[in-house]
Amino acid sequence: MEALNDGKENRQISLNNNGRSKSPCAIESLLLLDNTLLCNIEPDNGLYVSVDTRQSFQEHNETAQVSKESLQSVATNATASSKISFSVSPNVNEWQDKTLMNQIFAQFDSQNEEEINSESCNNISNYDIFDTFYKEDTRFDLNNVNQNVEKADQLHKNVLHQDKLMDASYPYLHITNFGDDTLKDNDFKKDDKNSSPILKTKSRSLNECKSLKKKLRFSNDVLIPKEAKNETNSTNCSSFYGLPDTVKKLIQEVKGICELYQWQDELLKLAVKTKKNLIYALPTSGGKTLVAEILMFREIICNKKNAIFILPYVALVQSMAILALKLGFLIEEYASTKGRYPPIKRRRKNSLYICTIEKALGLVNSLIETKRLTEIGIIVVDELHLLGESGRGATLEGLLTKIMFFSDMIRLIGMSATIGNLKEIAQFLNADTYSQNFRPVKITEYVKCENDMWVINLNNEELLIDMSTNDYKYSDDVAILDPDRIGGLIMEVVPNDSCLIFCSSRKNCENLALLLAKILSKDLYNYKVNEKMSLLNALKTEEGLCSILQKTIKLGIAYHHSGLTSEERRLIEDAFRESTLCVICCTSTLAAGINLPARRVILRSPYVGNQFLNLSRYKQMIGRAGRAGMGVLGESILICKKSEISKVKDLLTSQMDDSLSSLYIENNKGLNNLILSAIQLNIASTRSELHKLTTATLLSIQQNRIGVNLKTITDETITALLKCGIIKVKSKDSNTGNPNVTVVIPSQTSTCKKNLSVKKEVKTVTFTSETEFQLCDLGQAAMKGPIDLKTAYTLYEDLKTAQKHLILIDNLHLLYLVTPYDSISQITPIGSIYYDVIMELTESQMQVARLLGITEAAANKIRDGIIPKFIEKRVVHRFYVTLIVHELWNHHTVYSVAEKYQVNRGIIQSLLNTVSMFASSVVRFCQELPEFWAFTEMLNTFSKKLSYCCPLELEKLMELPSVKIGRARQLYKAGYKTLQSIAKADSKEVKKNIPYLSNKIVTQIIAAAKLLILQRAEDLKDEREDILDGIDISQIEIGM
């Protein structure tokens, strides 16, 4: 088939010489085609239009110009072949997508015909009146149509002449739309002659077409689908996996990615052809995130839907800001205290919600409750294997279960590098799967034991193949300090390449960094001296500099673990990416969620803490070896003892760990929360509906292998919730359903809130499969938090007690009320420090301590390691944590507080985030209980201030992603006191005024400021329309 390749998006029109029909032309195409359309009109023969989405677009860089030569070439082709092919301009695309003209035809036909085949027109229900903008566009296109028809008539005469010579006719017109995924399978019918897919359409005469053309020109009531209006306003969504070319260019500019890997291209082509859920599994650093981003962009830009991106750690907001600004959508962060429930309803722009697992649960719940879940088109879950993690895994499983149970219109995308039971997870999500072992850079794996080194070969009979090792010529003293020769392994690659060393504990990371600073070549001091000094100065501005980092960074060495503040970790990560640092000693947490590739990865031990490595963790760690575009080789070295060789071999030949449901763990805690949430949101409220809901879980698929009976534990959970009064029967039992279940319930007060542990009398409740349940007030408040039931009971009692004796002279009492109950597991009180701090309290603060039972006498016993019997242990521990938070509230630095209480500064900072999140949950909890209205008012502003704990003038700057108090002070001192001043700033000027900031960070901060301002502007516009909704200002009557 020959074709004129005119335009970037090639559509082929072929005229076949078989078959007959009564209709003389393909007006669906002719009406809006520009002058690059060449067509054959045979008065006695019909023309059918078909759109084939099975092939990808062919891109061409030259714009077509129709000339006499082009017209003549058609006649020549007609002579040579019984099939002629032509091309259509890319300008046609926006009109032909979704068979727009077929839809318009169907509407006009319906005025004269009582019966229309409903399958002939696709999606014609949601139309808006064609406004002025589109009328003008239509008139312009119809003028072109006049010219096209004249040219087509001339061409028709030429082809008729050739047709007589060939004694053939061309009854069918096939339009093939490569790569367009807007049509579905039921839009096609089979051509009896050749079984090719032909779009179902109605044949019309040329007179009908001209008549319709006049109607279109003069009618004020032409109807256009909303989707078509959106597509007409937007950039052409076809050339880059259904996206505009600008997306491809931006990815190249922002991410430096010029060409996709073959697997990415293959997967995207499959993904754009179907709306089915998808799970794909590839090794770490294989490029999984980019595929997810392209699919989300497609949903936002082309389908005008919002997207949710769920990650274990929110770290993409700042890097995505530039793309969001350029592509015209908003990014809304849901992490810590950021994010509102429900989100603002946008009228002009769509949003990408970037969420942690816990915040995504709250977001989705709020959308279901307000009947707005249809605003979401796609949800992407990174690190899908977290389904098997206790705690967060149950939250994620419950979230995905509710989404699938409530709506099948939302597409779910999951990705992971380490998931063993891919088929089970795919069954749970009703998803297609895609997996490959692709890595952009090949990794060679080694095992080292003392002076022996083996290369790992899983395809060989002998798993470990012996190889020669280098003699690093250690002195006797250095050999004693470094028996594993880690220094020698590092010096083989640094400083020109980089090295990551995974250690089993945080303390080991720090000790190894100090050791390497002693034994590595002092020549490393001379490498990138200025950059290292800038890094040290930048760390100093963030409230202090660790003495270990001060020694090691000069040689390009650092450590990385959760004991560092988030700003310290970010600065170290950026310096490693920029090759300022060439060695990082880290814990296994660096392997998950942070993209820091290195030439060589060393595992100093096959342990994480006191746990022997599993294959998933091992693959995550070694997956950091090799950097795309920075070399062709990556290496991993696992160091072990001789006694561990056998276990290491078992590790290397083991299967990837399965992700198992944790809904049933801790007395069905996850199942409890799922059932309560379903009742609250009215997703499922009867016993039979709840059973149906639980059968949609991963636990339902895995119940046999786990050894639980899902139906039984579901009934046990409902029974337990009835007994504790969290749920109650809403209506009388139905006589239908399963055999009755009888529950003996300790009677409580009607509000389910007072004297929760007191049994006054016993009553019996019998329920069937159709019995409807509802939450009591306390259950409703717990779900709104969200706060688990055990914590909800305790919190309720603490708030009731505080109502009687609330001390507001100081903020200490309010801080105690919002200190998380589980924070005491992270921080253990030190008796001597506790005593000293208690003795330093003011009289008003001491009143709070005495109210809790912590008197001066009690403090004396606590100093000696004795907790008085009349005080609950949890109260003593919780108040100690509150004292730490109180120091931060009063603007003491993280460093000074960490030193005073002898706690890692990273844990101190993490504590502040946890407290601010729990404070927000307490606010939502109190909002559902009218008796706590005063707490709602007091804690609402309080919780926001907690997330920053900084002077008032810095709060606005702290809203920027990755800007902590040190950087906020820098910006403020340099004159950038508002988001507006940052958004207007020139990047070179900012870099000049603020030392130690890289160009990349400056660009990202400015883009993030612009995005925040744009979001607030959109908030105000949407709020204005909400206020004026339904009010006709022009009809205001002026009374005298």
GROMACS .gro file of C-alpha atoms in nm, residues 439-723:
model
  285
  439ARG     CA    1   1.841  -0.333   3.388
  440PRO     CA    2   1.999  -0.042   3.201
  441VAL     CA    3   2.339  -0.144   3.337
  442LYS     CA    4   2.454  -0.501   3.392
  443ILE     CA    5   2.542  -0.599   3.750
  444THR     CA    6   2.817  -0.846   3.833
  445GLU     CA    7   2.762  -0.998   4.178
  446TYR     CA    8   3.041  -1.117   4.406
  447VAL     CA    9   3.074  -1.282   4.746
  448LYS     CA   10   3.382  -1.208   4.957
  449CYS     CA   11   3.501  -1.405   5.259
  450GLU     CA   12   3.830  -1.302   5.415
  451ASN     CA   13   4.084  -1.311   5.125
  452ASP     CA   14   3.864  -1.519   4.895
  453MET     CA   15   3.637  -1.370   4.628
  454TRP     CA   16   3.378  -1.551   4.415
  455VAL     CA   17   3.165  -1.434   4.129
  456ILE     CA   18   2.800  -1.543   4.148
  457ASN     CA   19   2.669  -1.740   3.848
  458LEU     CA   20   2.314  -1.864   3.894
  459ASN     CA   21   2.326  -2.043   3.558
  460ASN     CA   22   2.626  -2.250   3.651
  461GLU     CA   23   2.631  -2.580   3.840
  462GLU     CA   24   2.883  -2.428   4.076
  463LEU     CA   25   2.707  -2.121   4.218
  464LEU     CA   26   3.024  -1.944   4.334
  465ILE     CA   27   3.310  -1.933   4.086
  466ASP     CA   28   3.651  -1.864   4.237
  467MET     CA   29   3.845  -1.562   4.112
  468SER     CA   30   4.172  -1.397   4.195
  469THR     CA   31   4.181  -1.105   4.438
  470ASN     CA   32   4.403  -0.799   4.457
  471ASP     CA   33   4.672  -0.757   4.715
  472TYR     CA   34   4.597  -0.415   4.862
  473LYS     CA   35   4.932  -0.404   5.044
  474TYR     CA   36   4.786  -0.316   5.381
  475SER     CA   37   5.022  -0.244   5.667
  476ASP     CA   38   4.982  -0.463   5.974
  477ASP     CA   39   4.806  -0.186   6.167
  478VAL     CA   40   4.558  -0.110   5.888
  479ALA     CA   41   4.495  -0.482   5.828
  480ILE     CA   42   4.385  -0.514   6.192
  481LEU     CA   43   4.152  -0.214   6.157
  482ASP     CA   44   4.007  -0.333   5.823
  483PRO     CA   45   4.025  -0.715   5.801
  484ASP     CA   46   3.766  -0.725   5.518
  485ARG     CA   47   3.978  -0.489   5.304
  486ILE     CA   48   3.681  -0.257   5.251
  487GLY     CA   49   3.921   0.034   5.204
  488GLY     CA   50   4.092  -0.146   4.917
  489LEU     CA   51   3.761  -0.231   4.751
  490ILE     CA   52   3.663   0.135   4.768
  491MET     CA   53   3.988   0.275   4.635
  492GLU     CA   54   3.946   0.065   4.320
  493VAL     CA   55   3.656   0.288   4.212
  494VAL     CA   56   3.685   0.629   4.388
  495PRO     CA   57   3.704   0.921   4.339
  496ASN     CA   58   3.601   0.903   3.972
  497ASP     CA   59   3.322   0.656   4.050
  498SER     CA   60   3.109   0.610   4.358
  499CYS     CA   61   3.050   0.344   4.620
  500LEU     CA   62   2.762   0.261   4.858
  501ILE     CA   63   2.831   0.049   5.167
  502PHE     CA   64   2.531  -0.107   5.344
  503CYS     CA   65   2.579  -0.168   5.716
  504SER     CA   66   2.365  -0.369   5.958
  505SER     CA   67   2.302  -0.082   6.205
  506ARG     CA   68   2.318   0.296   6.237
  507LYS     CA   69   2.611   0.283   6.473
  508ASN     CA   70   2.805   0.065   6.228
  509CYS     CA   71   2.749   0.328   5.957
  510GLU     CA   72   2.906   0.601   6.170
  511ASN     CA   73   3.196   0.383   6.286
  512LEU     CA   74   3.278   0.269   5.931
  513ALA     CA   75   3.273   0.628   5.800
  514LEU     CA   76   3.526   0.726   6.068
  515LEU     CA   77   3.740   0.419   5.992
  516LEU     CA   78   3.750   0.499   5.619
  517ALA     CA   79   3.847   0.857   5.695
  518LYS     CA   80   4.153   0.716   5.873
  519ILE     CA   81   4.269   0.453   5.622
  520LEU     CA   82   4.177   0.587   5.276
  521SER     CA   83   4.429   0.778   5.069
  522LYS     CA   84   4.478   1.136   5.177
  523ASP     CA   85   4.478   1.233   4.810
  524LEU     CA   86   4.099   1.237   4.839
  525TYR     CA   87   4.129   1.566   5.031
  526ASN     CA   88   4.229   1.735   4.705
  527TYR     CA   89   3.925   1.618   4.507
  528LYS     CA   90   3.643   1.876   4.467
  529VAL     CA   91   3.760   2.084   4.762
  530ASN     CA   92   3.529   2.381   4.695
  531GLU     CA   93   3.223   2.162   4.654
  532LYS     CA   94   3.294   1.984   4.983
  533MET     CA   95   3.333   2.314   5.167
  534SER     CA   96   3.002   2.432   5.024
  535LEU     CA   97   2.838   2.112   5.148
  536LEU     CA   98   2.984   2.156   5.498
  537ASN     CA   99   2.863   2.516   5.510
  538ALA     CA  100   2.517   2.416   5.390
  539LEU     CA  101   2.497   2.154   5.666
  540LYS     CA  102   2.602   2.413   5.924
  541THR     CA  103   2.315   2.641   5.825
  542GLU     CA  104   2.071   2.363   5.912
  543GLU     CA  105   2.105   2.422   6.289
  544GLY     CA  106   2.443   2.254   6.333
  545LEU     CA  107   2.701   2.011   6.196
  546CYS     CA  108   2.766   1.658   6.316
  547SER     CA  109   3.127   1.610   6.436
  548ILE     CA  110   3.159   1.284   6.241
  549LEU     CA  111   3.045   1.440   5.912
  550GLN     CA  112   3.280   1.732   5.970
  551LYS     CA  113   3.572   1.487   5.965
  552THR     CA  114   3.457   1.253   5.687
  553ILE     CA  115   3.311   1.489   5.426
  554LYS     CA  116   3.656   1.641   5.361
  555LEU     CA  117   3.751   1.307   5.207
  556GLY     CA  118   3.421   1.267   5.021
  557ILE     CA  119   3.277   1.022   5.277
  558ALA     CA  120   2.945   1.045   5.466
  559TYR     CA  121   2.701   0.826   5.654
  560HIS     CA  122   2.325   0.810   5.596
  561HIS     CA  123   2.053   0.671   5.826
  562SER     CA  124   1.732   0.773   6.003
  563GLY     CA  125   1.931   0.943   6.280
  564LEU     CA  126   2.002   1.233   6.044
  565THR     CA  127   1.749   1.509   5.987
  566SER     CA  128   1.563   1.507   5.657
  567GLU     CA  129   1.758   1.813   5.541
  568GLU     CA  130   2.092   1.649   5.621
  569ARG     CA  131   1.990   1.337   5.431
  570ARG     CA  132   1.877   1.540   5.132
  571LEU     CA  133   2.199   1.742   5.118
  572ILE     CA  134   2.407   1.423   5.138
  573GLU     CA  135   2.201   1.255   4.865
  574ASP     CA  136   2.234   1.555   4.633
  575ALA     CA  137   2.609   1.573   4.695
  576PHE     CA  138   2.644   1.203   4.612
  577ARG     CA  139   2.450   1.246   4.287
  578GLU     CA  140   2.675   1.538   4.192
  579SER     CA  141   2.989   1.331   4.279
  580THR     CA  142   3.092   1.570   4.557
  581LEU     CA  143   3.071   1.267   4.783
  582CYS     CA  144   3.202   0.937   4.651
  583VAL     CA  145   3.131   0.707   4.948
  584ILE     CA  146   2.819   0.671   5.165
  585CYS     CA  147   2.793   0.425   5.455
  586CYS     CA  148   2.422   0.360   5.495
  587THR     CA  149   2.151   0.136   5.636
  588SER     CA  150   1.911  -0.069   5.422
  589THR     CA  151   1.653   0.214   5.424
  590LEU     CA  152   1.855   0.386   5.152
  591ALA     CA  153   1.779   0.094   4.920
  592ALA     CA  154   1.403   0.164   4.923
  593GLY     CA  155   1.245   0.473   4.773
  594ILE     CA  156   1.566   0.671   4.709
  595ASN     CA  157   1.738   0.663   4.373
  596LEU     CA  158   2.112   0.679   4.451
  597PRO     CA  159   2.294   0.454   4.204
  598ALA     CA  160   2.665   0.380   4.243
  599ARG     CA  161   2.933   0.199   4.045
  600ARG     CA  162   2.998  -0.046   4.331
  601VAL     CA  163   2.773  -0.157   4.616
  602ILE     CA  164   2.923  -0.335   4.918
  603LEU     CA  165   2.714  -0.525   5.172
  604ARG     CA  166   2.934  -0.532   5.480
  605SER     CA  167   2.730  -0.812   5.637
  606PRO     CA  168   2.442  -1.041   5.532
  607TYR     CA  169   2.238  -0.903   5.822
  608VAL     CA  170   1.993  -0.616   5.872
  609GLY     CA  171   1.994  -0.560   6.244
  610ASN     CA  172   1.988  -0.913   6.382
  611GLN     CA  173   1.786  -1.052   6.090
  612PHE     CA  174   1.955  -1.247   5.811
  613LEU     CA  175   1.894  -1.099   5.467
  614ASN     CA  176   1.606  -1.220   5.253
  615LEU     CA  177   1.620  -1.213   4.874
  616SER     CA  178   1.392  -0.910   4.839
  617ARG     CA  179   1.610  -0.695   5.065
  618TYR     CA  180   1.927  -0.824   4.899
  619LYS     CA  181   1.796  -0.739   4.549
  620GLN     CA  182   1.693  -0.392   4.664
  621MET     CA  183   2.042  -0.323   4.794
  622ILE     CA  184   2.242  -0.452   4.499
  623GLY     CA  185   1.991  -0.283   4.267
  624ARG     CA  186   2.167   0.046   4.345
  625ALA     CA  187   2.475  -0.076   4.154
  626GLY     CA  188   2.514   0.069   3.806
  627ARG     CA  189   2.406   0.407   3.677
  628ALA     CA  190   2.238   0.453   3.341
  629GLY     CA  191   2.439   0.685   3.119
  630MET     CA  192   2.737   0.679   3.359
  631GLY     CA  193   2.909   0.357   3.255
  632VAL     CA  194   2.834   0.009   3.134
  633LEU     CA  195   2.901  -0.186   3.451
  634GLY     CA  196   2.777  -0.217   3.808
  635GLU     CA  197   2.918  -0.439   4.081
  636SER     CA  198   2.793  -0.574   4.413
  637ILE     CA  199   3.006  -0.743   4.679
  638LEU     CA  200   2.850  -0.932   4.970
  639ILE     CA  201   3.098  -0.979   5.258
  640CYS     CA  202   3.038  -1.270   5.494
  641LYS     CA  203   3.210  -1.508   5.736
  642LYS     CA  204   3.306  -1.866   5.651
  643SER     CA  205   3.033  -1.993   5.882
  644GLU     CA  206   2.776  -1.798   5.680
  645ILE     CA  207   2.868  -1.928   5.331
  646SER     CA  208   2.600  -2.199   5.337
  647LYS     CA  209   2.327  -1.952   5.435
  648VAL     CA  210   2.445  -1.710   5.167
  649LYS     CA  211   2.411  -1.983   4.901
  650ASP     CA  212   2.058  -2.055   5.024
  651LEU     CA  213   1.982  -1.684   5.004
  652LEU     CA  214   2.103  -1.653   4.645
  653THR     CA  215   1.901  -1.953   4.524
  654SER     CA  216   1.583  -1.870   4.718
  655GLN     CA  217   1.260  -1.735   4.573
  656MET     CA  218   1.148  -1.375   4.601
  657ASP     CA  219   0.941  -1.318   4.915
  658ASP     CA  220   0.565  -1.331   4.882
  659SER     CA  221   0.346  -1.041   4.990
  660LEU     CA  222   0.098  -1.188   5.236
  661SER     CA  223  -0.211  -1.014   5.371
  662SER     CA  224  -0.185  -0.874   5.723
  663LEU     CA  225  -0.553  -0.788   5.773
  664TYR     CA  226  -0.587  -1.064   6.032
  665ILE     CA  227  -0.276  -0.971   6.238
  666GLU     CA  228  -0.316  -0.820   6.588
  667ASN     CA  229  -0.663  -0.963   6.647
  668ASN     CA  230  -0.791  -0.873   6.301
  669LYS     CA  231  -0.695  -0.505   6.343
  670GLY     CA  232  -0.683  -0.437   5.970
  671LEU     CA  233  -1.012  -0.617   5.911
  672ASN     CA  234  -1.165  -0.414   6.196
  673ASN     CA  235  -1.070  -0.090   6.028
  674LEU     CA  236  -1.191  -0.206   5.685
  675ILE     CA  237  -1.533  -0.305   5.818
  676LEU     CA  238  -1.577   0.014   6.021
  677SER     CA  239  -1.473   0.229   5.727
  678ALA     CA  240  -1.712   0.045   5.493
  679ILE     CA  241  -2.003   0.101   5.731
  680GLN     CA  242  -1.914   0.466   5.782
  681LEU     CA  243  -1.889   0.534   5.407
  682ASN     CA  244  -2.200   0.326   5.336
  683ILE     CA  245  -2.004   0.101   5.101
  684ALA     CA  246  -2.131  -0.204   5.287
  685SER     CA  247  -2.357  -0.196   5.592
  686THR     CA  248  -2.522  -0.539   5.621
  687ARG     CA  249  -2.362  -0.867   5.719
  688SER     CA  250  -2.399  -1.007   5.367
  689GLU     CA  251  -2.250  -0.691   5.211
  690LEU     CA  252  -1.959  -0.701   5.455
  691HIS     CA  253  -1.894  -1.064   5.365
  692LYS     CA  254  -1.898  -0.966   4.998
  693LEU     CA  255  -1.654  -0.683   5.069
  694THR     CA  256  -1.407  -0.906   5.252
  695THR     CA  257  -1.411  -1.157   4.966
  696ALA     CA  258  -1.259  -0.879   4.751
  697THR     CA  259  -0.948  -0.865   4.973
  698LEU     CA  260  -0.608  -1.022   4.922
  699LEU     CA  261  -0.677  -1.218   5.242
  700SER     CA  262  -0.967  -1.390   5.068
  701ILE     CA  263  -0.729  -1.525   4.802
  702GLN     CA  264  -0.465  -1.627   5.057
  703GLN     CA  265  -0.682  -1.755   5.341
  704ASN     CA  266  -0.602  -2.122   5.278
  705ARG     CA  267  -0.226  -2.075   5.270
  706ILE     CA  268  -0.237  -1.843   5.572
  707GLY     CA  269  -0.469  -2.080   5.761
  708VAL     CA  270  -0.766  -1.860   5.840
  709ASN     CA  271  -1.135  -1.880   5.758
  710LEU     CA  272  -1.232  -1.539   5.625
  711LYS     CA  273  -1.605  -1.583   5.680
  712THR     CA  274  -1.549  -1.685   6.040
  713ILE     CA  275  -1.314  -1.401   6.130
  714THR     CA  276  -1.543  -1.152   5.956
  715ASP     CA  277  -1.831  -1.264   6.178
  716GLU     CA  278  -1.601  -1.258   6.480
  717THR     CA  279  -1.502  -0.901   6.397
  718ILE     CA  280  -1.864  -0.787   6.357
  719THR     CA  281  -1.950  -0.956   6.686
  720ALA     CA  282  -1.660  -0.793   6.870
  721LEU     CA  283  -1.755  -0.449   6.736
  722LEU     CA  284  -2.114  -0.501   6.849
  723LYS     CA  285  -2.000  -0.610   7.195
   0.00000   0.00000   0.00000
